[in-house]
CSV table of C-alpha atoms in Angstrom, one decimal:
chain,number,residue,atom,x,y,z
V,90,MET,CA,0.0,0.0,0.0
V,91,GLY,CA,1.1,3.5,-0.8
V,92,LEU,CA,0.5,6.6,1.4
V,93,THR,CA,-2.7,7.5,-0.6
V,94,GLN,CA,-4.1,4.0,0.0
V,95,ILE,CA,-3.1,4.0,3.6
V,96,GLY,CA,-4.7,7.4,4.2
V,97,ALA,CA,-7.9,6.3,2.5
V,98,SER,CA,-7.9,3.1,4.6
V,99,ILE,CA,-7.5,5.0,7.8
V,100,LEU,CA,-10.3,7.4,6.9
V,101,THR,CA,-12.8,4.7,5.9
V,102,ALA,CA,-11.9,2.6,8.9
V,103,LEU,CA,-12.6,5.6,11.2
V,104,LEU,CA,-16.0,6.1,9.5
V,105,VAL,CA,-17.0,2.4,9.7
V,106,GLY,CA,-15.8,2.2,13.4
V,107,ALA,CA,-17.7,5.3,14.4
V,108,LEU,CA,-20.9,5.0,12.4
V,109,THR,CA,-21.7,1.3,12.0
V,110,ARG,CA,-22.8,-1.5,14.4
V,111,GLY,CA,-23.5,-5.2,14.2
V,112,THR,CA,-24.2,-6.7,10.7
V,113,TRP,CA,-23.9,-3.3,9.1
V,114,ARG,CA,-20.3,-3.1,10.2
V,115,THR,CA,-19.7,-6.5,8.6
V,116,TYR,CA,-21.3,-5.5,5.3
V,117,SER,CA,-19.4,-2.2,5.3
V,118,LEU,CA,-16.1,-4.0,5.9
V,119,LEU,CA,-16.9,-6.5,3.2
V,120,ALA,CA,-17.7,-3.7,0.7
V,121,LEU,CA,-14.5,-1.8,1.6
V,122,SER,CA,-12.4,-5.0,1.3
V,123,VAL,CA,-13.9,-5.9,-2.2
V,124,LEU,CA,-13.1,-2.4,-3.4
V,125,ALA,CA,-9.6,-2.6,-2.0
V,126,VAL,CA,-9.0,-5.9,-3.9
V,127,TYR,CA,-9.3,-3.9,-7.1
V,128,TRP,CA,-7.8,-0.6,-5.9
V,129,PHE,CA,-4.7,-2.0,-4.3
V,130,GLN,CA,-3.9,-4.3,-7.3
V,131,PRO,CA,-0.9,-2.8,-9.2
V,132,VAL,CA,-0.9,-2.3,-13.0
V,133,ALA,CA,-0.3,-5.5,-14.9
V,134,PRO,CA,1.4,-5.6,-18.3
V,135,LEU,CA,-1.1,-8.1,-19.6
V,136,ARG,CA,-4.3,-6.4,-20.8
V,137,SER,CA,-7.0,-6.0,-18.1
V,138,PHE,CA,-5.2,-8.4,-15.8
V,139,ASP,CA,-5.4,-5.8,-13.0
V,140,PHE,CA,-9.1,-6.4,-13.2
V,141,TRP,CA,-9.1,-10.2,-13.9
V,142,LEU,CA,-6.7,-11.1,-11.1
V,143,PRO,CA,-8.7,-9.3,-8.3
V,144,SER,CA,-11.9,-10.8,-9.8
V,145,LEU,CA,-10.4,-14.3,-9.6
V,146,SER,CA,-9.4,-13.7,-6.0
V,147,LEU,CA,-13.1,-12.9,-5.2
V,148,ALA,CA,-14.2,-15.9,-7.3
V,149,PHE,CA,-11.9,-18.2,-5.2
V,150,VAL,CA,-13.4,-16.7,-2.0
V,151,ILE,CA,-17.0,-17.4,-3.1
V,152,LEU,CA,-16.1,-20.9,-4.4
V,153,THR,CA,-14.4,-21.9,-1.1
V,154,TRP,CA,-17.2,-20.6,1.0
V,155,PHE,CA,-19.8,-22.6,-1.1
V,156,ILE,CA,-17.9,-25.9,-0.8
V,157,THR,CA,-17.2,-25.5,2.9
V,158,SER,CA,-20.7,-24.3,4.0
V,159,GLN,CA,-23.8,-26.3,4.5
V,160,ALA,CA,-26.0,-27.1,1.5
V,161,GLY,CA,-28.6,-24.4,0.9
V,162,THR,CA,-27.2,-21.8,3.3
V,163,TRP,CA,-26.5,-19.5,0.4
V,164,LYS,CA,-30.3,-18.8,0.3
V,165,SER,CA,-30.3,-17.0,3.7
V,166,ARG,CA,-30.7,-13.3,3.7
V,167,PRO,CA,-27.1,-12.4,5.0
V,168,ASN,CA,-25.5,-14.7,2.4
V,169,LEU,CA,-27.5,-13.3,-0.4
V,170,ILE,CA,-26.6,-9.8,0.7
V,171,GLY,CA,-23.0,-10.7,0.9
V,172,LEU,CA,-23.1,-12.3,-2.6
V,173,SER,CA,-24.8,-9.2,-3.9
V,174,ILE,CA,-22.2,-6.9,-2.4
V,175,ILE,CA,-19.3,-8.9,-4.0
V,176,VAL,CA,-20.9,-9.3,-7.4
V,177,GLY,CA,-22.4,-5.8,-7.4
V,178,LEU,CA,-19.1,-4.0,-6.6
V,179,ALA,CA,-17.2,-6.1,-9.1
V,180,THR,CA,-19.8,-5.2,-11.8
V,181,ILE,CA,-19.5,-1.5,-10.9
V,182,ALA,CA,-15.7,-1.7,-11.1
V,183,ASP,CA,-16.1,-3.0,-14.7
V,184,LEU,CA,-18.9,-0.5,-15.7
V,185,LEU,CA,-16.7,2.4,-14.6
V,186,ARG,CA,-15.0,2.1,-18.0
V,187,TYR,CA,-18.1,3.5,-19.5
V,188,ILE,CA,-18.7,6.2,-16.9
V,189,LEU,CA,-15.3,7.8,-16.2
V,190,PRO,CA,-12.7,9.0,-18.7
V,191,ASP,CA,-9.8,7.5,-16.8
V,192,PRO,CA,-9.5,4.3,-14.7
V,193,PHE,CA,-10.4,4.8,-11.0
V,194,LEU,CA,-10.7,1.5,-9.1
V,195,THR,CA,-8.4,-0.4,-11.4
V,196,ALA,CA,-4.9,0.5,-12.6
V,197,SER,CA,-5.9,0.3,-16.3
V,198,THR,CA,-9.2,0.2,-18.2
V,199,PRO,CA,-11.4,-2.7,-17.3
V,200,PRO,CA,-12.5,-5.2,-19.9
V,201,GLN,CA,-15.6,-5.0,-22.0
V,202,PHE,CA,-18.8,-5.6,-20.0
V,203,ILE,CA,-19.8,-8.6,-22.2
V,204,GLN,CA,-16.5,-10.2,-21.2
V,205,PHE,CA,-17.2,-9.7,-17.5
V,206,ILE,CA,-20.7,-11.2,-17.9
V,207,ALA,CA,-19.1,-14.2,-19.6
V,208,PHE,CA,-16.7,-14.5,-16.6
V,209,VAL,CA,-19.5,-14.3,-14.1
V,210,PHE,CA,-21.5,-17.0,-16.0
V,211,ILE,CA,-18.5,-19.4,-16.2
V,212,ILE,CA,-17.7,-18.9,-12.4
V,213,SER,CA,-21.3,-19.5,-11.6
V,214,LEU,CA,-21.2,-22.8,-13.5
V,215,VAL,CA,-18.0,-23.8,-11.8
V,216,ILE,CA,-19.5,-23.0,-8.3
V,217,PHE,CA,-22.7,-25.0,-9.2
V,218,ALA,CA,-20.6,-28.0,-10.3
V,219,PHE,CA,-18.3,-27.8,-7.3
V,220,THR,CA,-21.1,-27.4,-4.7
V,221,TYR,CA,-23.0,-30.4,-6.3
V,222,LEU,CA,-19.8,-32.5,-6.2
V,223,SER,CA,-19.1,-31.5,-2.6
V,224,ARG,CA,-22.0,-33.6,-1.4
V,225,ASN,CA,-20.8,-36.6,-3.3
V,226,ASN,CA,-17.0,-36.4,-3.6
V,227,VAL,CA,-14.9,-36.4,-0.4
V,228,TRP,CA,-11.8,-35.4,-2.5
V,229,LEU,CA,-13.2,-32.0,-3.6
V,230,LEU,CA,-11.6,-30.1,-0.6
V,231,SER,CA,-8.3,-31.6,-1.4
V,232,PHE,CA,-8.7,-30.7,-5.1
V,233,ALA,CA,-9.4,-27.1,-4.2
V,234,THR,CA,-6.3,-27.1,-2.0
V,235,ILE,CA,-4.1,-28.5,-4.8
V,236,LEU,CA,-5.5,-26.0,-7.2
V,237,LEU,CA,-4.5,-23.1,-4.9
V,238,LEU,CA,-1.0,-24.6,-4.4
V,239,PHE,CA,-0.7,-25.1,-8.2
V,240,ILE,CA,-1.4,-21.4,-8.8
V,241,LEU,CA,1.1,-20.4,-6.0
V,242,VAL,CA,3.8,-22.6,-7.7
V,243,ILE,CA,3.2,-20.8,-11.0
V,244,LEU,CA,3.3,-17.4,-9.4
V,245,LYS,CA,6.4,-18.1,-7.3
V,246,SER,CA,8.4,-19.8,-10.1
V,247,PRO,CA,10.0,-17.3,-12.5
V,248,THR,CA,10.2,-19.9,-15.2
V,249,LEU,CA,6.6,-21.0,-14.9
V,250,SER,CA,5.4,-17.3,-14.6
V,251,LEU,CA,7.2,-16.5,-17.8
V,252,GLN,CA,5.6,-19.4,-19.6
V,253,ALA,CA,2.2,-18.4,-18.3
V,254,SER,CA,2.8,-14.8,-19.5
V,255,ILE,CA,3.7,-16.2,-23.0
V,256,PHE,CA,0.6,-18.3,-23.0
V,257,PHE,CA,-1.7,-15.4,-22.1
V,258,ARG,CA,0.0,-13.1,-24.6
V,259,THR,CA,-0.4,-15.7,-27.3
V,260,LEU,CA,-4.0,-16.2,-26.4
V,261,ALA,CA,-4.6,-12.4,-26.7
V,262,ASN,CA,-2.7,-12.3,-30.0
V,263,ARG,CA,0.0,-10.0,-28.5
V,264,PRO,CA,3.8,-10.1,-29.2
V,265,ILE,CA,5.6,-12.5,-26.8
V,266,GLU,CA,9.0,-10.7,-27.0
V,267,ASN,CA,8.0,-8.5,-24.0
V,268,ALA,CA,6.9,-11.4,-21.9
V,269,SER,CA,8.3,-11.3,-18.4
V,270,ALA,CA,8.1,-13.4,-15.2
V,271,LEU,CA,6.8,-10.2,-13.5
V,272,ASP,CA,3.7,-9.9,-15.7
V,273,LEU,CA,1.5,-11.9,-13.2
V,274,ARG,CA,1.4,-9.4,-10.3
V,275,TRP,CA,-1.4,-10.9,-8.3
V,276,LEU,CA,-1.6,-8.7,-5.2
V,277,GLY,CA,-2.0,-10.6,-1.9
V,278,PHE,CA,-2.6,-14.0,-3.5
V,279,SER,CA,0.0,-15.7,-1.2
V,280,TYR,CA,-1.9,-14.5,1.9
V,281,ILE,CA,-5.3,-15.2,0.3
V,282,ALA,CA,-4.3,-18.7,-0.7
V,283,PHE,CA,-3.0,-19.5,2.8
V,284,ARG,CA,-6.2,-18.3,4.4
V,285,LEU,CA,-8.3,-20.4,2.0
V,286,ILE,CA,-6.1,-23.5,2.5
V,287,HIS,CA,-6.4,-23.0,6.3
V,288,VAL,CA,-10.2,-23.0,5.9
V,289,LEU,CA,-10.3,-26.0,3.5
V,290,ARG,CA,-8.0,-28.0,5.8
V,291,ASP,CA,-10.0,-27.2,8.9
V,292,LYS,CA,-13.2,-28.2,7.1
V,293,GLN,CA,-11.6,-31.6,6.3
V,294,LEU,CA,-10.7,-32.0,10.0
V,295,GLY,CA,-14.2,-31.0,11.1
V,296,ARG,CA,-13.2,-28.0,13.1
V,297,LEU,CA,-14.4,-25.2,10.9
V,298,PRO,CA,-17.1,-23.0,12.5
V,299,GLU,CA,-20.1,-22.1,10.4
V,300,LEU,CA,-19.7,-18.7,8.9
V,301,THR,CA,-21.9,-16.4,6.7
V,302,LEU,CA,-20.5,-15.4,3.4
V,303,PRO,CA,-20.0,-11.8,4.5
V,304,GLU,CA,-18.0,-12.9,7.5
V,305,PHE,CA,-15.9,-15.4,5.5
V,306,ALA,CA,-15.2,-13.1,2.6
V,307,THR,CA,-14.3,-10.2,4.9
V,308,TYR,CA,-11.8,-12.5,6.7
V,309,VAL,CA,-10.1,-13.5,3.5
V,310,VAL,CA,-9.8,-10.1,1.8
V,311,PHE,CA,-9.8,-7.9,4.8
V,312,PHE,CA,-8.3,-4.7,3.4
V,313,PRO,CA,-5.8,-3.7,6.1
V,314,SER,CA,-4.1,-7.2,5.9
V,315,LEU,CA,-4.7,-7.8,2.2
V,316,SER,CA,-1.2,-7.1,0.8
V,317,ALA,CA,1.2,-8.0,3.6
V,318,GLY,CA,-0.6,-10.0,6.2
V,319,PRO,CA,-0.7,-11.0,9.0
V,320,ILE,CA,-2.3,-14.4,8.4
V,321,ASP,CA,-5.2,-14.5,10.9
V,322,ARG,CA,-7.2,-17.6,11.8
V,323,VAL,CA,-10.8,-17.5,10.7
V,324,GLU,CA,-12.4,-18.5,14.0
V,325,ARG,CA,-10.5,-15.7,15.8
V,326,PHE,CA,-11.3,-13.1,13.2
V,327,ALA,CA,-15.0,-14.1,13.0
V,328,GLY,CA,-15.2,-13.8,16.8
V,329,ASP,CA,-14.0,-10.2,16.7
V,330,LEU,CA,-16.4,-9.5,13.8
V,331,LYS,CA,-19.4,-10.8,15.8
V,332,LYS,CA,-18.6,-8.8,19.0
V,333,ASP,CA,-20.4,-5.6,19.7
V,334,PHE,CA,-17.9,-2.8,19.0
V,335,ALA,CA,-17.9,1.0,19.6
V,336,LEU,CA,-14.9,3.1,18.7
V,337,THR,CA,-13.6,4.5,22.0
V,338,GLN,CA,-11.0,7.1,22.8
V,339,ASP,CA,-8.6,4.4,24.1
V,340,GLU,CA,-9.0,2.3,20.9
V,341,THR,CA,-8.5,5.3,18.7
V,342,LEU,CA,-5.3,6.2,20.7
V,343,PHE,CA,-3.9,2.7,20.5
V,344,ALA,CA,-4.7,2.5,16.7
V,345,GLY,CA,-3.2,5.9,16.1
V,346,GLN,CA,0.0,5.0,17.9
V,347,ARG,CA,0.4,1.8,15.9
V,348,ILE,CA,-0.3,3.5,12.6
V,349,VAL,CA,2.2,6.4,13.3
V,350,LEU,CA,4.8,3.9,14.5
V,351,GLY,CA,4.3,1.8,11.3
V,352,LEU,CA,4.5,4.8,9.1
V,353,PHE,CA,7.7,5.9,10.7
V,354,LYS,CA,9.2,2.4,10.4
V,355,LYS,CA,8.3,2.0,6.8
V,356,PHE,CA,8.5,5.4,5.2
V,357,VAL,CA,11.3,6.9,7.3
V,358,ILE,CA,13.6,4.2,8.5
V,359,ALA,CA,13.1,1.4,6.0
V,360,ASP,CA,13.0,3.7,2.9
V,361,ALA,CA,16.2,5.5,4.1
V,362,LEU,CA,18.0,2.1,4.7
V,363,ALA,CA,16.8,0.9,1.2
V,364,LEU,CA,19.2,3.5,-0.3
V,365,ILE,CA,22.2,1.5,1.0
V,366,ALA,CA,20.7,-1.9,1.5
V,367,LEU,CA,22.4,-4.9,-0.2
V,368,ASN,CA,21.2,-5.6,-3.7
V,369,ASP,CA,22.6,-7.2,-6.9
V,370,ALA,CA,24.4,-4.0,-8.1
V,371,LEU,CA,26.1,-3.4,-4.7
V,372,ALA,CA,27.1,-7.0,-4.4
V,373,THR,CA,29.0,-7.0,-7.6
V,374,GLN,CA,30.5,-3.5,-7.3
V,375,VAL,CA,31.6,-3.4,-3.6
V,376,HIS,CA,34.8,-5.3,-2.8
V,377,THR,CA,35.7,-4.0,0.6
V,378,THR,CA,34.7,-6.0,3.6
V,379,GLY,CA,33.6,-3.0,5.8
V,380,TRP,CA,31.3,-1.6,3.2
V,381,MET,CA,29.8,-5.0,2.4
V,382,TRP,CA,28.9,-5.5,6.1
V,383,ILE,CA,27.3,-2.0,6.2
V,384,HIS,CA,25.2,-2.9,3.1
V,385,LEU,CA,24.2,-6.2,4.7
V,386,TYR,CA,23.3,-4.6,8.1
V,387,ALA,CA,21.3,-2.0,6.2
V,388,TYR,CA,19.3,-4.8,4.4
V,389,ALA,CA,18.8,-6.8,7.6
V,390,PHE,CA,17.2,-3.8,9.3
V,391,GLN,CA,15.5,-2.5,6.2
V,392,ILE,CA,13.5,-5.7,5.7
V,393,TYR,CA,12.6,-5.8,9.3
V,394,PHE,CA,11.4,-2.1,9.5
V,395,ASP,CA,9.6,-2.4,6.2
V,396,PHE,CA,7.7,-5.6,7.0
V,397,SER,CA,7.0,-4.8,10.7
V,398,GLY,CA,6.0,-1.3,9.7
V,399,TYR,CA,3.3,-2.6,7.3
V,400,THR,CA,2.2,-4.9,10.1
V,401,ASP,CA,1.8,-2.1,12.6
V,402,ILE,CA,-0.2,-0.1,10.1
V,403,ALA,CA,-2.5,-3.1,9.4
V,404,ILE,CA,-3.0,-3.8,13.1
V,405,GLY,CA,-3.7,-0.1,13.8
V,406,ILE,CA,-6.3,0.3,11.0
V,407,ALA,CA,-8.0,-3.0,12.0
V,408,ARG,CA,-8.3,-1.8,15.6
V,409,LEU,CA,-10.3,1.2,14.3
V,410,VAL,CA,-13.0,-1.3,13.2
V,411,GLY,CA,-12.8,-3.6,16.2
V,412,ILE,CA,-10.6,-6.3,14.7
V,413,LYS,CA,-7.5,-7.4,16.7
V,414,LEU,CA,-5.1,-8.8,14.2
V,415,PRO,CA,-2.4,-11.0,15.6
V,416,GLU,CA,1.1,-9.7,16.1
V,417,ASN,CA,3.7,-10.7,13.5
V,418,PHE,CA,6.9,-9.5,15.1
V,419,SER,CA,8.3,-9.6,18.6
V,420,ALA,CA,11.8,-8.0,18.7
V,421,PRO,CA,13.3,-10.9,16.6
V,422,TYR,CA,16.8,-9.5,16.4
V,423,THR,CA,17.1,-9.6,20.2
V,424,LYS,CA,16.6,-13.3,20.5
V,425,SER,CA,19.4,-15.5,21.7
V,426,ASN,CA,18.9,-18.5,19.5
V,427,LEU,CA,17.4,-19.4,16.1
V,428,THR,CA,14.3,-21.1,17.5
V,429,GLN,CA,13.4,-18.0,19.4
V,430,PHE,CA,14.0,-15.9,16.3
V,431,TRP,CA,11.6,-17.9,14.2
V,432,SER,CA,9.0,-17.7,17.1
V,433,SER,CA,9.1,-13.9,16.8
V,434,TRP,CA,9.7,-13.2,13.0
V,435,HIS,CA,6.7,-13.4,10.7
V,436,MET,CA,5.0,-15.3,13.5
V,437,THR,CA,1.7,-15.9,11.8
V,438,LEU,CA,3.4,-17.6,8.8
V,439,THR,CA,5.5,-19.7,11.2
V,440,GLN,CA,2.5,-20.7,13.2
V,441,TRP,CA,0.6,-21.6,9.9
V,442,ILE,CA,3.5,-23.7,8.7
V,443,ARG,CA,3.8,-25.4,12.1
V,444,ALA,CA,0.1,-26.2,12.2
V,445,TYR,CA,-0.4,-27.4,8.7
V,446,PHE,CA,3.0,-28.8,7.7
V,447,PHE,CA,5.6,-29.3,10.5
V,448,ASN,CA,3.3,-31.0,13.1
V,449,PRO,CA,1.6,-33.4,10.6
V,450,PHE,CA,4.9,-34.1,8.9
V,451,ASN,CA,6.6,-34.9,12.2
V,452,ARG,CA,3.8,-37.2,13.1
V,453,TRP,CA,4.1,-39.0,9.8
V,454,ILE,CA,7.9,-39.4,9.9
V,455,ARG,CA,7.8,-40.7,13.5
V,456,GLY,CA,5.9,-43.7,12.1
V,457,TYR,CA,9.2,-44.9,10.7
V,458,LYS,CA,10.8,-46.4,13.8
V,459,ASN,CA,14.1,-47.3,12.2
V,460,ILE,CA,15.0,-43.6,11.5
V,461,PRO,CA,17.3,-42.1,14.3
V,462,SER,CA,15.7,-39.2,16.2
V,463,ALA,CA,18.4,-36.8,15.2
V,464,LEU,CA,17.8,-37.5,11.5
V,465,MET,CA,14.0,-37.1,12.0
V,466,ILE,CA,14.7,-33.6,13.5
V,467,LEU,CA,17.0,-32.7,10.6
V,468,ILE,CA,14.5,-33.8,8.0
V,469,GLY,CA,11.6,-32.0,9.7
V,470,GLN,CA,13.4,-28.7,10.2
V,471,LEU,CA,15.0,-28.8,6.7
V,472,ALA,CA,11.7,-29.6,5.0
V,473,THR,CA,9.9,-26.9,7.0
V,474,MET,CA,12.4,-24.1,6.3
V,475,LEU,CA,12.7,-25.1,2.6
V,476,LEU,CA,8.9,-24.8,2.4
V,477,ILE,CA,9.1,-21.3,3.9
V,478,GLY,CA,11.8,-20.4,1.4
V,479,LEU,CA,9.8,-21.7,-1.5
V,480,TRP,CA,6.8,-19.7,-0.3
V,481,HIS,CA,8.8,-16.6,-0.9
V,482,GLY,CA,9.9,-17.8,-4.4
V,483,ILE,CA,10.8,-20.9,-6.2
V,484,THR,CA,14.4,-20.0,-7.0
V,485,LEU,CA,17.7,-21.5,-6.1
V,486,ASN,CA,18.5,-18.6,-3.8
V,487,PHE,CA,15.4,-19.0,-1.7
V,488,ILE,CA,16.1,-22.8,-1.5
V,489,LEU,CA,19.6,-22.0,-0.2
V,490,TRP,CA,18.1,-19.5,2.3
V,491,GLY,CA,15.6,-22.1,3.5
V,492,ALA,CA,18.4,-24.8,3.8
V,493,TRP,CA,20.6,-22.3,5.7
V,494,HIS,CA,18.0,-21.8,8.3
V,495,GLY,CA,17.0,-25.5,8.4
V,496,LEU,CA,20.6,-26.5,9.1
V,497,GLY,CA,21.0,-23.7,11.6
V,498,LEU,CA,17.9,-24.8,13.5
V,499,PHE,CA,19.2,-28.4,13.6
V,500,ILE,CA,22.7,-27.4,14.8
V,501,GLN,CA,21.1,-25.2,17.5
V,502,ASN,CA,18.8,-28.0,18.5
V,503,ARG,CA,21.8,-30.4,18.9
V,504,TRP,CA,23.8,-27.8,20.8
V,505,SER,CA,21.0,-27.1,23.2
V,506,ASP,CA,20.7,-30.8,24.0
V,507,PHE,CA,24.4,-31.0,24.5
V,508,ALA,CA,24.6,-27.8,26.7
V,509,LYS,CA,21.7,-28.8,29.0
V,510,THR,CA,23.8,-31.6,30.5
V,511,ARG,CA,27.3,-30.2,30.3
V,512,ILE,CA,27.2,-26.5,30.8
V,513,THR,CA,26.0,-24.9,34.0
V,514,THR,CA,25.0,-21.2,34.1
V,515,ALA,CA,24.6,-20.6,37.8
V,516,ASN,CA,27.0,-17.6,37.6
V,517,PRO,CA,24.9,-14.5,36.7
V,518,ARG,CA,27.9,-13.0,34.7
V,519,LEU,CA,28.2,-16.2,32.7
V,520,GLN,CA,24.5,-16.1,32.1
V,521,THR,CA,24.6,-12.6,30.8
V,522,ALA,CA,27.7,-13.3,28.7
V,523,MET,CA,26.0,-16.3,27.1
V,524,GLN,CA,22.8,-14.4,26.5
V,525,LEU,CA,24.6,-11.5,24.8
V,526,GLY,CA,26.8,-14.0,22.8
V,527,GLY,CA,23.7,-15.9,21.7
V,528,VAL,CA,22.0,-12.7,20.5
V,529,LEU,CA,25.0,-11.6,18.5
V,530,LEU,CA,25.6,-15.0,17.0
V,531,THR,CA,21.9,-15.4,16.1
V,532,PHE,CA,21.7,-12.0,14.6
V,533,HIS,CA,24.8,-12.5,12.4
V,534,PHE,CA,23.6,-16.0,11.4
V,535,VAL,CA,20.3,-14.5,10.2
V,536,ALA,CA,22.1,-11.5,8.6
V,537,LEU,CA,24.3,-13.8,6.6
V,538,GLY,CA,21.2,-15.8,5.5
V,539,TRP,CA,19.8,-12.5,4.1
V,540,VAL,CA,22.5,-12.6,1.5
V,541,PHE,CA,20.6,-15.4,-0.3
V,542,PHE,CA,17.3,-13.7,0.3
V,543,ALA,CA,18.3,-10.3,-1.0
V,544,LEU,CA,20.3,-11.4,-4.1
V,545,SER,CA,19.1,-13.0,-7.2
V,546,SER,CA,21.6,-15.8,-7.9
V,547,PRO,CA,24.0,-18.1,-6.1
V,548,SER,CA,27.0,-16.6,-8.0
V,549,ILE,CA,26.2,-13.1,-6.8
V,550,SER,CA,25.6,-14.3,-3.3
V,551,TRP,CA,28.9,-16.1,-3.3
V,552,GLN,CA,30.6,-12.8,-4.4
V,553,ALA,CA,29.0,-11.0,-1.4
V,554,LEU,CA,30.0,-13.8,1.0
V,555,LEU,CA,33.6,-13.7,-0.2
V,556,ALA,CA,33.7,-9.9,0.3
V,557,LEU,CA,32.2,-10.3,3.8
V,558,SER,CA,34.8,-12.9,4.7
V,559,ARG,CA,37.8,-10.9,3.3
V,560,VAL,CA,38.5,-13.7,0.8
V,561,SER,CA,39.6,-12.2,-2.5
V,562,ARG,CA,38.1,-13.5,-5.7
C-alpha cells in the first residue's frame, strides 16, 4: 500500500468504526475490502489483468465458501446480501470504464462488459458444479487445496510465470517478445491462498465454524491485511467481527500509535535504509569488507522495519473497526537462538506452517521407527524451512536460504541438548555473557542468511559472501 491507499484506509476505517454496528459493520467492511482488492492491485502488463486477477481472488473466496458451507445456506438473507455486495461491486468496477474517462478503481481500463458477464457466467457454472460434487465427492476439498497450491507454484516460479505470460499473450494475440516473469502481479494472493487453505483443511478436520459469506469473505480479503498480512485464523477473526464494537478514545489512541509507528518504520527508517541496503548491483560492485557489512546490516534492518512497519499499520487500521489482528513480530533481532528468532519473526506464517505442515509431517515421519531421532529432527526442520523459502519464491537462492535456516535450527537443537547436561550457568555474569553472545551469534547468522534472500543468484551471493569474509576472488 502507498501513502494514498493507507490514508484512504484510515479514513474509511474511522467512519466504519464510528458509524456502523452489528451486521452493518460486517457489510461495510466487506464492501471496503472488495473495493480494496481492485484498488490495491498494481498495474499488470497483460491487458486487463489488473481487473481479472482481483476478480479471480473474489471468485476463489466465493467458491471456497460454497464448498465449505452447509448445503442451501446461500439462500439465507445475510449470504444473499454478501453475494450481492461482492458481485455488485465487481460489476460497478467494470462498468466504470463507460462512466469515467480514466480508470479509477483499477490501474488500467477494465475489460468490455460482455467479457465480464461471460466471466460471471463461467464462475457460476463452476461453483454450481463444485457445490454439487461437494455432497458426493470427499476429495473436492483436497482438489481445491491442490489448485490453490498449483497457482502459487506458478506465481512463485520465474520460469513458470514467464511461460504463463507467454501463454496469455499468445491467447490475446499480442507479441511475446516483451513477456516477463513479473507480468503476473497478483496482489496478496499468497496470503489469500494460505487463508483459504487453512479453511479447507479445517473443514476436512471437522473444526471449521459455520460462517456467513460476509464474515468469511471479509476475513479472506480484509483490506488492512490484504497485501502484507498477517495471516489470521478464521475463528478468531470471526469472533471479533461478531462482537459488539464501539470506537472509544482508548481504541483510537492505540490504533493511532500503531499507525504512526508503522508509518515511521516503513517510510522513514526502511525507505532510508533501502538506499544503501544490499542488492545485486552493490554485491557486484563493492569489494571492501567493511562496506559490504554495512550494506548487509542495512538490508537486515530495512527488511525488518519495512515488513513490521506494514504490520503495525495493518494492526492499527484494523483496531479502528474492532478487529484485533495477531502480532507478527516480537523483537526478533534480540533473541538468543534461532528457535526464538523464528518464534518472533513473521509469527503468523511460522504458526501456519507449524500447524499445517511441520506437526503433521513430524507425526508422519515418527511412524518410521528405524529412523534415528536426530535424523528425524534434521529432515523435519530442513523440510519446514525449505517450504518457507519456496513460499517466498521458487528460486535456487530461496532454496539456499531455507536450507541455511533449516541446518541452523538443527545445529542449534543439537547444541541445546548438549549444553543442557554439560554447561551450567549458575553464575549471573556467565548467564549474561552467554545471553549476549547468543543474541550476537543469532543476529549474524540471520544476517548472513539474508545474502541469499536479497540477491538473485548463487553466484552473486557467493561474491558477497567472499567480500564479507575478506576472501579475494
